[in-house]
Coordinates of C-alpha atoms (C1' of nucleotides) in Angstrom, one line a residue:
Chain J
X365 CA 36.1 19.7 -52.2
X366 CA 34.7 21.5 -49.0
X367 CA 30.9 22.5 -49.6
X368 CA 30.1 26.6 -49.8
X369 CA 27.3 28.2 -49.9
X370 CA 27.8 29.8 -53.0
X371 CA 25.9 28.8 -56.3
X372 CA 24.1 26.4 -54.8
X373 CA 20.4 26.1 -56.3
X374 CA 21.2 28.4 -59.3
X375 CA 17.4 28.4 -60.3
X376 CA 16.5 29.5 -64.0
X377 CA 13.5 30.6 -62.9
X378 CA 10.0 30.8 -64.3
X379 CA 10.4 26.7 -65.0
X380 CA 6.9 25.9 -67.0
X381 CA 5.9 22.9 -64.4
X382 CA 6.0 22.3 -60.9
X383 CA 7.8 18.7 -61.3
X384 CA 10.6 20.7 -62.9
X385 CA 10.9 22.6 -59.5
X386 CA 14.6 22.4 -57.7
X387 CA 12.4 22.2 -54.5
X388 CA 10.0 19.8 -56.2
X389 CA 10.0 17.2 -53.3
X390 CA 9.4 19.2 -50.5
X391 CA 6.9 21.1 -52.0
X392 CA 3.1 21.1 -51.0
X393 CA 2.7 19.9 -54.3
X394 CA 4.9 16.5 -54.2
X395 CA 2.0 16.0 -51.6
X396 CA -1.2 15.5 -53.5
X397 CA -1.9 14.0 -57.0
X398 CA -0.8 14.9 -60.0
X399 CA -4.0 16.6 -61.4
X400 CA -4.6 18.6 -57.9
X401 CA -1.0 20.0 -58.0
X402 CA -1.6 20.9 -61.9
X403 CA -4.3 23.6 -60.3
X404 CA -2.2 25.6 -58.2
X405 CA 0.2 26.1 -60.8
X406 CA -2.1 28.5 -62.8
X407 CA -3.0 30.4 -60.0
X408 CA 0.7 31.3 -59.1
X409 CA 3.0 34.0 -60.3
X410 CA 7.0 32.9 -59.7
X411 CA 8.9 35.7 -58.4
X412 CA 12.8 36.1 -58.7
X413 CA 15.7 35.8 -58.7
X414 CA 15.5 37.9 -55.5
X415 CA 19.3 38.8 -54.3
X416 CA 20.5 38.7 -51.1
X417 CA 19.8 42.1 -49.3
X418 CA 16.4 42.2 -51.1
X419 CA 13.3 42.0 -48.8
X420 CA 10.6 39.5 -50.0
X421 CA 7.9 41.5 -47.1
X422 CA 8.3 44.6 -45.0
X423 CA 6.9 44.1 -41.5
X424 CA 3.2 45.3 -40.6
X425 CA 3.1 45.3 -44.3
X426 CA -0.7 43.6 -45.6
X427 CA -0.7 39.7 -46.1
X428 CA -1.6 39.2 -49.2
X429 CA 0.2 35.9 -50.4
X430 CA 1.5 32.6 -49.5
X431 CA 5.1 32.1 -51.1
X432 CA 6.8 29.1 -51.5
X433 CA 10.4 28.7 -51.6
X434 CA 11.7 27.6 -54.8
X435 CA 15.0 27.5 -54.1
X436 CA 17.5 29.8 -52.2
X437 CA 17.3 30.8 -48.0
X438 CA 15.4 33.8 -46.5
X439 CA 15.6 34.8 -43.2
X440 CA 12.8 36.8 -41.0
X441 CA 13.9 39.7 -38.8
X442 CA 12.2 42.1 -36.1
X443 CA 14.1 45.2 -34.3
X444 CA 13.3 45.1 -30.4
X445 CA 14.0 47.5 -27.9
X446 CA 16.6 50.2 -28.6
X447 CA 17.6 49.0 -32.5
X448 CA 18.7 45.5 -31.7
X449 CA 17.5 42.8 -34.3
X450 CA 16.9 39.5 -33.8
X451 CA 16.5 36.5 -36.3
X452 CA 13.4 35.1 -35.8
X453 CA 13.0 32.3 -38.5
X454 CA 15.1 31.2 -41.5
X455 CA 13.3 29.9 -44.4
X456 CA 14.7 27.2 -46.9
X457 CA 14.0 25.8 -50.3
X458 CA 10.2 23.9 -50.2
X459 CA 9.1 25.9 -47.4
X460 CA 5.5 27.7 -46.7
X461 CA 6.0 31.3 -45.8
X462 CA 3.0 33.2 -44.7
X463 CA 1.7 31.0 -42.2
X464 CA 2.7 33.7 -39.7
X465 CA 0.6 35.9 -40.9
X466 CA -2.7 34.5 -41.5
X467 CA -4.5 35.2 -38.6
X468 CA -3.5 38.9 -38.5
X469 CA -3.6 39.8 -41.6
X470 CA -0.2 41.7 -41.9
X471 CA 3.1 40.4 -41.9
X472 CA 5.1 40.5 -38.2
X473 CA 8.6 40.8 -39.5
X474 CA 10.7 41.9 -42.0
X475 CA 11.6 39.3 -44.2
X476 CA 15.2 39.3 -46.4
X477 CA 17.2 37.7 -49.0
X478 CA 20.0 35.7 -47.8
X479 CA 21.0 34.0 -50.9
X480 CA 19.3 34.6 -54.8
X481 CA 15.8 33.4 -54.4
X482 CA 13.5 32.0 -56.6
X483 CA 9.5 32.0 -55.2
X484 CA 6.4 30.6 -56.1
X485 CA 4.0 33.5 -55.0
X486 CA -0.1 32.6 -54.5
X487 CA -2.1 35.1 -53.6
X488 CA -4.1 33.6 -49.9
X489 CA -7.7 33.9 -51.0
X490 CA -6.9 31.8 -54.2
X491 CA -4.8 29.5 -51.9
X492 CA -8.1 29.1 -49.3
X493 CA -9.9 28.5 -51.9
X494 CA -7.9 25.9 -53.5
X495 CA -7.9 24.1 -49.8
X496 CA -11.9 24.6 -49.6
X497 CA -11.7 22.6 -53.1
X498 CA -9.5 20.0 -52.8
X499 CA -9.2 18.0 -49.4
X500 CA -5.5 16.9 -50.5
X501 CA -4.3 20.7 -50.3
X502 CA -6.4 21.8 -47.2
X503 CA -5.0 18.6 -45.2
X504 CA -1.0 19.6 -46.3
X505 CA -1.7 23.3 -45.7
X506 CA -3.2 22.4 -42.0
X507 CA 0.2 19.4 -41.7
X508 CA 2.2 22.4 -42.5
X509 CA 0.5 24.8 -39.8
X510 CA 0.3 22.0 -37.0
X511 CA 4.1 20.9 -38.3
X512 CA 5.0 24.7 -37.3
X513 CA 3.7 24.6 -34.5
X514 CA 4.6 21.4 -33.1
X515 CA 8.4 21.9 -33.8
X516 CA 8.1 25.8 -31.7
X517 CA 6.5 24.3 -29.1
X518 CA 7.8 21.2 -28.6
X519 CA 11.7 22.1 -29.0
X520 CA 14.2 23.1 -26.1
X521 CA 13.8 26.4 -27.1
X522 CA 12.5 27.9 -24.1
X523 CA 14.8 26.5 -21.8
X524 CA 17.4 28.4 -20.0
X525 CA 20.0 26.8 -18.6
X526 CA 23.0 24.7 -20.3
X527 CA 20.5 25.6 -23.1
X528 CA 23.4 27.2 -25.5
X529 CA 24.6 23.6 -26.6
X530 CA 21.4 22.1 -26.9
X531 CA 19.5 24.5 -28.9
X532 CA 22.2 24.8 -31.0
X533 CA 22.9 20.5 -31.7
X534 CA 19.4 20.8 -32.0
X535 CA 18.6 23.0 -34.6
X536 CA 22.0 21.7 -36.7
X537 CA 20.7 18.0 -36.5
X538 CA 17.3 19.2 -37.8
X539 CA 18.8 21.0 -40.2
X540 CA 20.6 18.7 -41.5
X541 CA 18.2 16.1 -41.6
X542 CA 15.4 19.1 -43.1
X543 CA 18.3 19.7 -45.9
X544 CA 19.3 16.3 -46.8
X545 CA 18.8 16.1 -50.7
X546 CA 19.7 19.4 -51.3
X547 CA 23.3 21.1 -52.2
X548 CA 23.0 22.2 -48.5
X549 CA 24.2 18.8 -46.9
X550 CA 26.8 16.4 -48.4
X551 CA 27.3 13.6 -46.1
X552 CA 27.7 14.5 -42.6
X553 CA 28.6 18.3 -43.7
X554 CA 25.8 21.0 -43.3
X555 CA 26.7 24.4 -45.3
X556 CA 25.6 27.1 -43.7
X557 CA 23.8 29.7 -45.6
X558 CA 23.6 32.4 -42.7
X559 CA 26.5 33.7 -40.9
X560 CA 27.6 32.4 -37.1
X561 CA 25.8 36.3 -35.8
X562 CA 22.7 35.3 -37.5
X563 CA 22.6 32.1 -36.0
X564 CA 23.6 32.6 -32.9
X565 CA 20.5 35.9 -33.1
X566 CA 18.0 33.2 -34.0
X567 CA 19.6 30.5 -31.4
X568 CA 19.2 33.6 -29.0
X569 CA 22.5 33.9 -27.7
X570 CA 25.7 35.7 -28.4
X571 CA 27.8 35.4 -31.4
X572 CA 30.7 34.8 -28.6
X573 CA 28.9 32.3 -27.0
X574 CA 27.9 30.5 -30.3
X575 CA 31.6 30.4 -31.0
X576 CA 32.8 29.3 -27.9
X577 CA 30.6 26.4 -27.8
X578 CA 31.2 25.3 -31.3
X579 CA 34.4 25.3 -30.4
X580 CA 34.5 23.4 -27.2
X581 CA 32.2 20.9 -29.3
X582 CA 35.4 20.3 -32.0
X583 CA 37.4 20.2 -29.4
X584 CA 35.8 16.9 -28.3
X585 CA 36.2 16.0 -31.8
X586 CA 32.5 15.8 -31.9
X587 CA 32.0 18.5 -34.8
X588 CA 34.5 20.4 -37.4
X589 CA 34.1 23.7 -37.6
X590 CA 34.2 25.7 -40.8
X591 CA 33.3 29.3 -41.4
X592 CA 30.9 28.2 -43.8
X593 CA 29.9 24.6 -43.1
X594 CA 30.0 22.5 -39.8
X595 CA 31.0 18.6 -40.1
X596 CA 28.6 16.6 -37.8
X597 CA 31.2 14.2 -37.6
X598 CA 29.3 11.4 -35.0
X599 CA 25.8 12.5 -35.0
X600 CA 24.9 9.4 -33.1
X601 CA 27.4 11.0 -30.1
X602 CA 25.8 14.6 -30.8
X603 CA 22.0 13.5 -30.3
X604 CA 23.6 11.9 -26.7
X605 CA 25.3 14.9 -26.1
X606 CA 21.7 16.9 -26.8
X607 CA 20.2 14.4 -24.3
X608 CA 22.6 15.3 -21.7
X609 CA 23.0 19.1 -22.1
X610 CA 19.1 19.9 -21.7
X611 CA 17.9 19.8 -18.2
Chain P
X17 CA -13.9 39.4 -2.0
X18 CA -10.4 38.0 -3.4
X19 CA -10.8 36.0 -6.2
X20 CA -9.8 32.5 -5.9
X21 CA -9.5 29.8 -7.9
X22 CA -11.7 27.3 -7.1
X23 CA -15.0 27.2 -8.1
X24 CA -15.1 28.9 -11.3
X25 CA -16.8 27.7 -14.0
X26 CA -18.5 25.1 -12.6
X27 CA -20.5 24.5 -15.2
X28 CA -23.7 21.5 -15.8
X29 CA -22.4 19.3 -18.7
X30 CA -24.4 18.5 -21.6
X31 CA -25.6 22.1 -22.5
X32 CA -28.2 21.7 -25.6
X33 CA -26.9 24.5 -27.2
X34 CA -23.4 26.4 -27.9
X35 CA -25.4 29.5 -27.3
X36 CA -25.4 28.2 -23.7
X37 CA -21.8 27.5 -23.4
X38 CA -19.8 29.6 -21.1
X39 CA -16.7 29.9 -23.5
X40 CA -19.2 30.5 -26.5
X41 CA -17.6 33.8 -27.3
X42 CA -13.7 32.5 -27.0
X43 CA -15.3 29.9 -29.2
X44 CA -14.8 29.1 -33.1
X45 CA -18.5 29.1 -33.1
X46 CA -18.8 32.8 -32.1
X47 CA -16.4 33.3 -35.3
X48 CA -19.4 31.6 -37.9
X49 CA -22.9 32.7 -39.3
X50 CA -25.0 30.8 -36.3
X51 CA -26.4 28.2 -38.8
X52 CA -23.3 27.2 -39.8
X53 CA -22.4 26.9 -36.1
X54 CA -25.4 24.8 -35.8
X55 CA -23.5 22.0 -38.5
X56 CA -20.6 21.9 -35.8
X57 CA -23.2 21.1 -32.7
X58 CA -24.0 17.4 -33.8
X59 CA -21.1 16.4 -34.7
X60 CA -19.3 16.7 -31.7
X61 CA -19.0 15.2 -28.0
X62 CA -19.2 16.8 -24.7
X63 CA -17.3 15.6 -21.9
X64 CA -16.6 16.1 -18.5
X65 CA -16.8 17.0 -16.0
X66 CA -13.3 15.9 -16.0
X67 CA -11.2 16.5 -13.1
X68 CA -8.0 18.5 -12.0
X69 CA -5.6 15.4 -12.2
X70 CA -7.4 13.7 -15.2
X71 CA -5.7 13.0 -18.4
X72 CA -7.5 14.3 -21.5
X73 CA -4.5 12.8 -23.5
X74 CA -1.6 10.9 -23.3
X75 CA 1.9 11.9 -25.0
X76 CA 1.9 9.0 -28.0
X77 CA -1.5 8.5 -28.4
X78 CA -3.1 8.6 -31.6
X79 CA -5.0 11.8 -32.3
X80 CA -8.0 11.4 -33.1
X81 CA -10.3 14.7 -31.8
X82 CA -9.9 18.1 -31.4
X83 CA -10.9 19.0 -28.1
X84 CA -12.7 22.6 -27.6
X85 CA -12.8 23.5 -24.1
X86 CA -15.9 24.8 -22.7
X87 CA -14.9 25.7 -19.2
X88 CA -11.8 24.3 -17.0
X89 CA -8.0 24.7 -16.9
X90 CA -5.5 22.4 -19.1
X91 CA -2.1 22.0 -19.0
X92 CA 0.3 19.8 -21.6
X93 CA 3.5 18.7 -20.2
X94 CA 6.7 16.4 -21.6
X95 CA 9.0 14.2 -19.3
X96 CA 12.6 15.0 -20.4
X97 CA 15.9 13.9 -19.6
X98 CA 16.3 12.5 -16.2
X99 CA 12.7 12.7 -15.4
X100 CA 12.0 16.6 -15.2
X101 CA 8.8 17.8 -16.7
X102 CA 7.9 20.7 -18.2
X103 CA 5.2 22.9 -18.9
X104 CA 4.3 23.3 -22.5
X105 CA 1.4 25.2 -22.8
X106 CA -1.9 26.1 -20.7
X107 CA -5.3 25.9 -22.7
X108 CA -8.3 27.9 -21.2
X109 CA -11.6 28.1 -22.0
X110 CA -12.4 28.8 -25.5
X111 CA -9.1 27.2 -27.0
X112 CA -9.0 24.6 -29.4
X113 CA -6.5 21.7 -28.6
X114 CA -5.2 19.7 -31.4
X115 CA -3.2 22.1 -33.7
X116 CA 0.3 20.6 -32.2
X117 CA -0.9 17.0 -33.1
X118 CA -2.6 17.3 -36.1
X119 CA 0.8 17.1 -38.5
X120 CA 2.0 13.4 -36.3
X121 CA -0.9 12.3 -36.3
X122 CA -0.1 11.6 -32.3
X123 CA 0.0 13.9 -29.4
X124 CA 3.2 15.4 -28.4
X125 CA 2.6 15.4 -24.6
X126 CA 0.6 14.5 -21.9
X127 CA -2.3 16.9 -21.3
X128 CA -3.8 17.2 -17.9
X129 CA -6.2 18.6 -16.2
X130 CA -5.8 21.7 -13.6
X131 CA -9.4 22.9 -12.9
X132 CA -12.5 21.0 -13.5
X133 CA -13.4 20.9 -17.5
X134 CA -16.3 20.8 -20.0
X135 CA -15.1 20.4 -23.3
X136 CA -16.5 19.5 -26.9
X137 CA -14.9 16.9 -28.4
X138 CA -15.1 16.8 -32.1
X139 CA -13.8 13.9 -34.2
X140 CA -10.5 15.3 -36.7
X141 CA -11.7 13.8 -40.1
X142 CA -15.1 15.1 -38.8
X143 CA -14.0 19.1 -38.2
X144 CA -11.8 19.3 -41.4
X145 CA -15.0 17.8 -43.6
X146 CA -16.4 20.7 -42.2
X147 CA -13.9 22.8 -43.0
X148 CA -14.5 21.8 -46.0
X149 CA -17.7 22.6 -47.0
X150 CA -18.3 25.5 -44.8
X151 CA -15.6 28.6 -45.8
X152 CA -16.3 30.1 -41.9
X153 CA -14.9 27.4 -40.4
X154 CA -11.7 26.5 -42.2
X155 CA -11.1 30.3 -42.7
X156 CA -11.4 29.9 -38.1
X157 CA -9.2 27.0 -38.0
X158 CA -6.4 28.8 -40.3
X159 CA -6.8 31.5 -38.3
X160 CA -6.4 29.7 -34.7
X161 CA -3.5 27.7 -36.5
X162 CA -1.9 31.0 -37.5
X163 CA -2.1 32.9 -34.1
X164 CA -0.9 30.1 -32.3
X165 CA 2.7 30.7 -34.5
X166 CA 2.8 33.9 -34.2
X167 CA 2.2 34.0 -30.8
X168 CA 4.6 31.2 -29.9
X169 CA 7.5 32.8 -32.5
X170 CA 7.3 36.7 -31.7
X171 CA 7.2 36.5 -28.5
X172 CA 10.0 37.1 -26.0
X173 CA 10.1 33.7 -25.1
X174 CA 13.4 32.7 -26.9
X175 CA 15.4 35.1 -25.4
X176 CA 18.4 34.6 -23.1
X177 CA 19.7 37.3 -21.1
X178 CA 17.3 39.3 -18.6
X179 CA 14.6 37.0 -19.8
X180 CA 12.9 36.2 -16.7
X181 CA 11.0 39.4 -15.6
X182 CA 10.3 40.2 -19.8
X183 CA 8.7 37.0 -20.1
X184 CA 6.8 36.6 -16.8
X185 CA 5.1 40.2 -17.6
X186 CA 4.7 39.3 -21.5
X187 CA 2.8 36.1 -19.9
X188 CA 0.9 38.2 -17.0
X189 CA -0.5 40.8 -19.5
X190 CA -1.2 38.7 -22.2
X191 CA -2.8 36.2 -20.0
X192 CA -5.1 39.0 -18.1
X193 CA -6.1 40.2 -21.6
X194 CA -6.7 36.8 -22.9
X195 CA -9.2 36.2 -19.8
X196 CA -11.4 39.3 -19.8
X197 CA -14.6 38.5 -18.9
X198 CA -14.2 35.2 -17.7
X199 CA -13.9 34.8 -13.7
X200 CA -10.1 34.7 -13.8
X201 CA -10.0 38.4 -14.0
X202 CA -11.7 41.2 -12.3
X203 CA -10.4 44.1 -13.0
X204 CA -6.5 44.6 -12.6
X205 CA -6.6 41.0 -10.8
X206 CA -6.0 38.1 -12.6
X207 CA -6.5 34.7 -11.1
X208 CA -4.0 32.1 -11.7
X209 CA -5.5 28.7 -12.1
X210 CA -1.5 27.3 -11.7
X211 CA 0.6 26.8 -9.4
X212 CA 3.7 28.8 -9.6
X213 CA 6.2 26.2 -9.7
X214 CA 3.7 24.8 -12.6
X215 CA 4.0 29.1 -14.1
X216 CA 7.9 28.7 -13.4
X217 CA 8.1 26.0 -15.5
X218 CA 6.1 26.9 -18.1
X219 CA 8.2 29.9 -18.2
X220 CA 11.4 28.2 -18.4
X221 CA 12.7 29.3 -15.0
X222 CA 13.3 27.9 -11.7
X223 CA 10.8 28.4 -8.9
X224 CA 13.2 30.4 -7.1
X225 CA 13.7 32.8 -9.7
X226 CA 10.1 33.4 -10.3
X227 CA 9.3 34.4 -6.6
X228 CA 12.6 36.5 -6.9
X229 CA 10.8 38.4 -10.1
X230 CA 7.3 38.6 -8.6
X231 CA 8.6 40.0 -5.2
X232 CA 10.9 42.5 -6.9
X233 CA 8.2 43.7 -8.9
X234 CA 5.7 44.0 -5.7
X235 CA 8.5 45.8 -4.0
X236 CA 8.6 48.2 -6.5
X237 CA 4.4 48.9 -6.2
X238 CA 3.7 47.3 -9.5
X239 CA 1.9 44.0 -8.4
X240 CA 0.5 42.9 -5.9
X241 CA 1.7 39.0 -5.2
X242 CA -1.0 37.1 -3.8
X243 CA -1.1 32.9 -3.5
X244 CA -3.3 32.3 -5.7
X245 CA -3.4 35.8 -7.9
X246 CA -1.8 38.4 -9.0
X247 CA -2.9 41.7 -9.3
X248 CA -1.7 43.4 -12.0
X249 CA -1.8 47.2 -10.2
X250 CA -0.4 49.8 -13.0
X251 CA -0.6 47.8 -16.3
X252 CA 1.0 50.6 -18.1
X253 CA 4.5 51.2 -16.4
X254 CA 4.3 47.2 -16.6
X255 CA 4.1 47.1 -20.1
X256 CA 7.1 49.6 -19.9
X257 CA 9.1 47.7 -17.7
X258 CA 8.5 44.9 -20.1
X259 CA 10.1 46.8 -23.0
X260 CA 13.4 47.8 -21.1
X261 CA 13.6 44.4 -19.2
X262 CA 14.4 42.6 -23.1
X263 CA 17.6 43.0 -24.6
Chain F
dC1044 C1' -0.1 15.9 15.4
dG1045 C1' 3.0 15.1 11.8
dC1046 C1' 3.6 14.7 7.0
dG1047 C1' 4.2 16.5 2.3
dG1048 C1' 3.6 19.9 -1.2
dC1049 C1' 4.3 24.7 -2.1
dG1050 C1' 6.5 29.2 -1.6
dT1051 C1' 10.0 32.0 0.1
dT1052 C1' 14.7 33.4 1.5
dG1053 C1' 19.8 33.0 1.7
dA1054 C1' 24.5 31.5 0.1
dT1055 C1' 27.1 29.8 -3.5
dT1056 C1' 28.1 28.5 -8.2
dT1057 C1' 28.0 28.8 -13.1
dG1058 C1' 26.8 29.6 -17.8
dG1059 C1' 26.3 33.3 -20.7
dT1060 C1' 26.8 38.3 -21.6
dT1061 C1' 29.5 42.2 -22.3
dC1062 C1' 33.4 44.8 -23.6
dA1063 C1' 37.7 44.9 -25.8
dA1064 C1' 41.1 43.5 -28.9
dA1065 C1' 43.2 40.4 -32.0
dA1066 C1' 42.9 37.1 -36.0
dC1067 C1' 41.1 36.0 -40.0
dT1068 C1' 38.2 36.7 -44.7
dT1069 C1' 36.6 38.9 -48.4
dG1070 C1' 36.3 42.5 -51.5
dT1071 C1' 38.4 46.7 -53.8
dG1072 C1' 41.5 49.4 -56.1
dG1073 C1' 46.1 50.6 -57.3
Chain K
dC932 C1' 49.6 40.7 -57.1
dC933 C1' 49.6 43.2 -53.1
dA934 C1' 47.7 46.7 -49.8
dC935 C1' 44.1 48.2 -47.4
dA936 C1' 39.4 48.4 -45.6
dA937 C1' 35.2 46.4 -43.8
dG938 C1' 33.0 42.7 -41.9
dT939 C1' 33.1 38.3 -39.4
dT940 C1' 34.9 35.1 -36.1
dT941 C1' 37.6 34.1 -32.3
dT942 C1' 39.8 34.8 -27.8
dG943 C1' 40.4 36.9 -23.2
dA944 C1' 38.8 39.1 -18.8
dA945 C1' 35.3 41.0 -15.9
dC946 C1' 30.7 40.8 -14.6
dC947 C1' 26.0 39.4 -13.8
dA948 C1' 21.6 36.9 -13.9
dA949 C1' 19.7 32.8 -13.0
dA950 C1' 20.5 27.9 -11.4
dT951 C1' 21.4 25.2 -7.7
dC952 C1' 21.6 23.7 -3.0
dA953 C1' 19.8 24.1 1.4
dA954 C1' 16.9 25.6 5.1
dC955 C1' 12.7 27.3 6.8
dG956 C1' 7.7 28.8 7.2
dC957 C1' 3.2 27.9 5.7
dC958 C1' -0.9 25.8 5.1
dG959 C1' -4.0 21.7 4.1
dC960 C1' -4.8 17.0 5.1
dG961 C1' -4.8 12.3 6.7

DNA sequence: CGCGGCGTTGATTTGGTTCAAAACTTGTGG
DNA sequence: CCACAAGTTTTGAACCAAATCAACGCCGCG
């Protein structure tokens, strides 16, 4: 039975305890001990189910909060130049989202619902202060912040040429390895819980090209391409393939 | 006078105080009460003068310091496939290098430097103890941490199509605001401490192309394309050619 | 003086965009 | 259960921006 992207990470939410958590193991929590974890619980309010369509922050709005992902996929979103949109980051179960907006003090994007969302929301100065407190929560809050940074920078994003492919192998086999454990990924199959436009916005190309080179990848028999999942059939021959499509 | 440069910041190692230092207002120090400021002083080492060609780090190396620099040029650059290098990032005086190592515990790429440097070094386990017990700092760090994403993921510097000229003026002006008041810019002229093959690079275009953009641009009266600077003639019709130039 | 790195310019190629239309999916209502 | 509408993905053709290849001028330097 082919994965979808549908009903995965049906969250009752408002779960009493943070080891109950769908997103438990990826959580800044799983990270420190016990009796650390059991003091950010109190200080957070859970939020959701939030639907797709809903928007968890309006851009330039004030930065109040932290919010981590209990379960479900958000996706952040800024209008350029004469109306057109572009997908800036998508967010997935476990992750830190406000990180962006720390140092200005207002969010930079727009950020939406893909699928139902259940959220973990702490308001920053509690959070800070929680870090100035405990070592354990300052030193995963700056891991998280360097970890951000260190997968921009350091990625073939930036690159131009023959780039298409390789950003886009890149990004599936890190998703795929990021998602391993949840409903996401079954095997060598990543559902996909954006669309092929969104994707291709974020990857920074057109949905055409994203299409073409999906399907010049399957034709190799390298990937199977689904509408809502991709089969990374030999990911040992895609990671070559990654090598030899960046410049 | 044209400026050029060499020669700039030449500055004595071993200042006594960070009042004294030439980057002390880019620094994290500026950001704290001055006592507090004065816990950061002892704990850390200053260096240099290192010299253009010298390694600060290696790519693999175990990170161990944060590095503030005081005065000098820096750039960070990874080997990929088939030998080519490329231009991460550039660090100037008053930037903190570490963030993008702090999560591997290892640095991500050989950092180099351009123009003689000063820096502070400060031990890791050190600075976050600090940042610990003294709100100021850790509230800096976050907020270096945090500017470092956004600037890295809202910029233009993802985008594809009719890239080049957005990104090289997105760079240009940010860069001449960045160095107000430092000997890189007077006025509308901006000093470039790289080359332009190392600028191309960083850019994520070829050498070619980037002398293509610059003359273009000084054909149409907006710069004026020196060796070693740029002057930066009408910022505000370059800020709007930066809009229409993205997509 | 001649060498090597850097920057420019020209000719050619190519990967990706764009525009347009067809194929397929999904949801809705009869 | 089918028909129709709206949205998404795919395919084709023309175009274009940037890469590549190659040659040349320009210093700075041994």
């Amino acid at each position: 039975m082919p994965l979808t992207t549908g009903n995965i990470h049906l969250v009752k939410p408002h779960k009493t305890s943070c080891q109950q958590c769908d997103a438990y193991h990826q959580c800044i929590c799983a990270g420190v001990d016990p009796q650390v974890a059991a003091t950010i619980k109190p200080m957070s309010v859970q939020r959701g189910p939030l639907l797709a369509g809903d928007f968890l922050v309006r851009q330039n709005d004030r930065f109040e909060a932290f919010y981590l992902i209990q379960s479900g996929v958000l996706r952040s979103e800024t209008a350029s130049y004469k109306g057109r949109r572009r997908v800036k980051w998508f967010y997935f179960p476990g992750d830190l989202i406000g990180m962006e907006a720390i140092s200005s003090k207002q969010w930079p994007a727009d950020i939406s619902v893909i699928h139902k969302t259940c959220i973990c929301e702490i308001p920053a100065d509690k959070f800070t202060r929680a870090a100035q407190h405990y070592p354990q929560i300052q030193q995963q809050l700056f891991s998280r912040f360097g970890e951000r940074i260190l997968n921009q920078e350091y990625s073939l994003s930036t690159d131009f040429s023959e780039a298409a492919t390789a950003r886009l192998l890149e990004y599936l086999l890190q998703l795929h390895k990021r998602l391993q454990g949840t409903g996401f990924v079954s095997g060598s199959q990543l559902a996909l819980p954006m669309t092929k436009s969104e994707l291709a916005s974020y990857l920074g190309m057109s949905a055409e090209t994203l299409s073409r080179v999906l399907n010049k990848l399957e034709v190799k028999g390298l990937i199977d391409n689904q509408l809502q999942s991709i089969d990374l059939l030999d990911r040992t021959r895609l990671a070559e393939t990654l090598e030899h499509a960046q410049r």
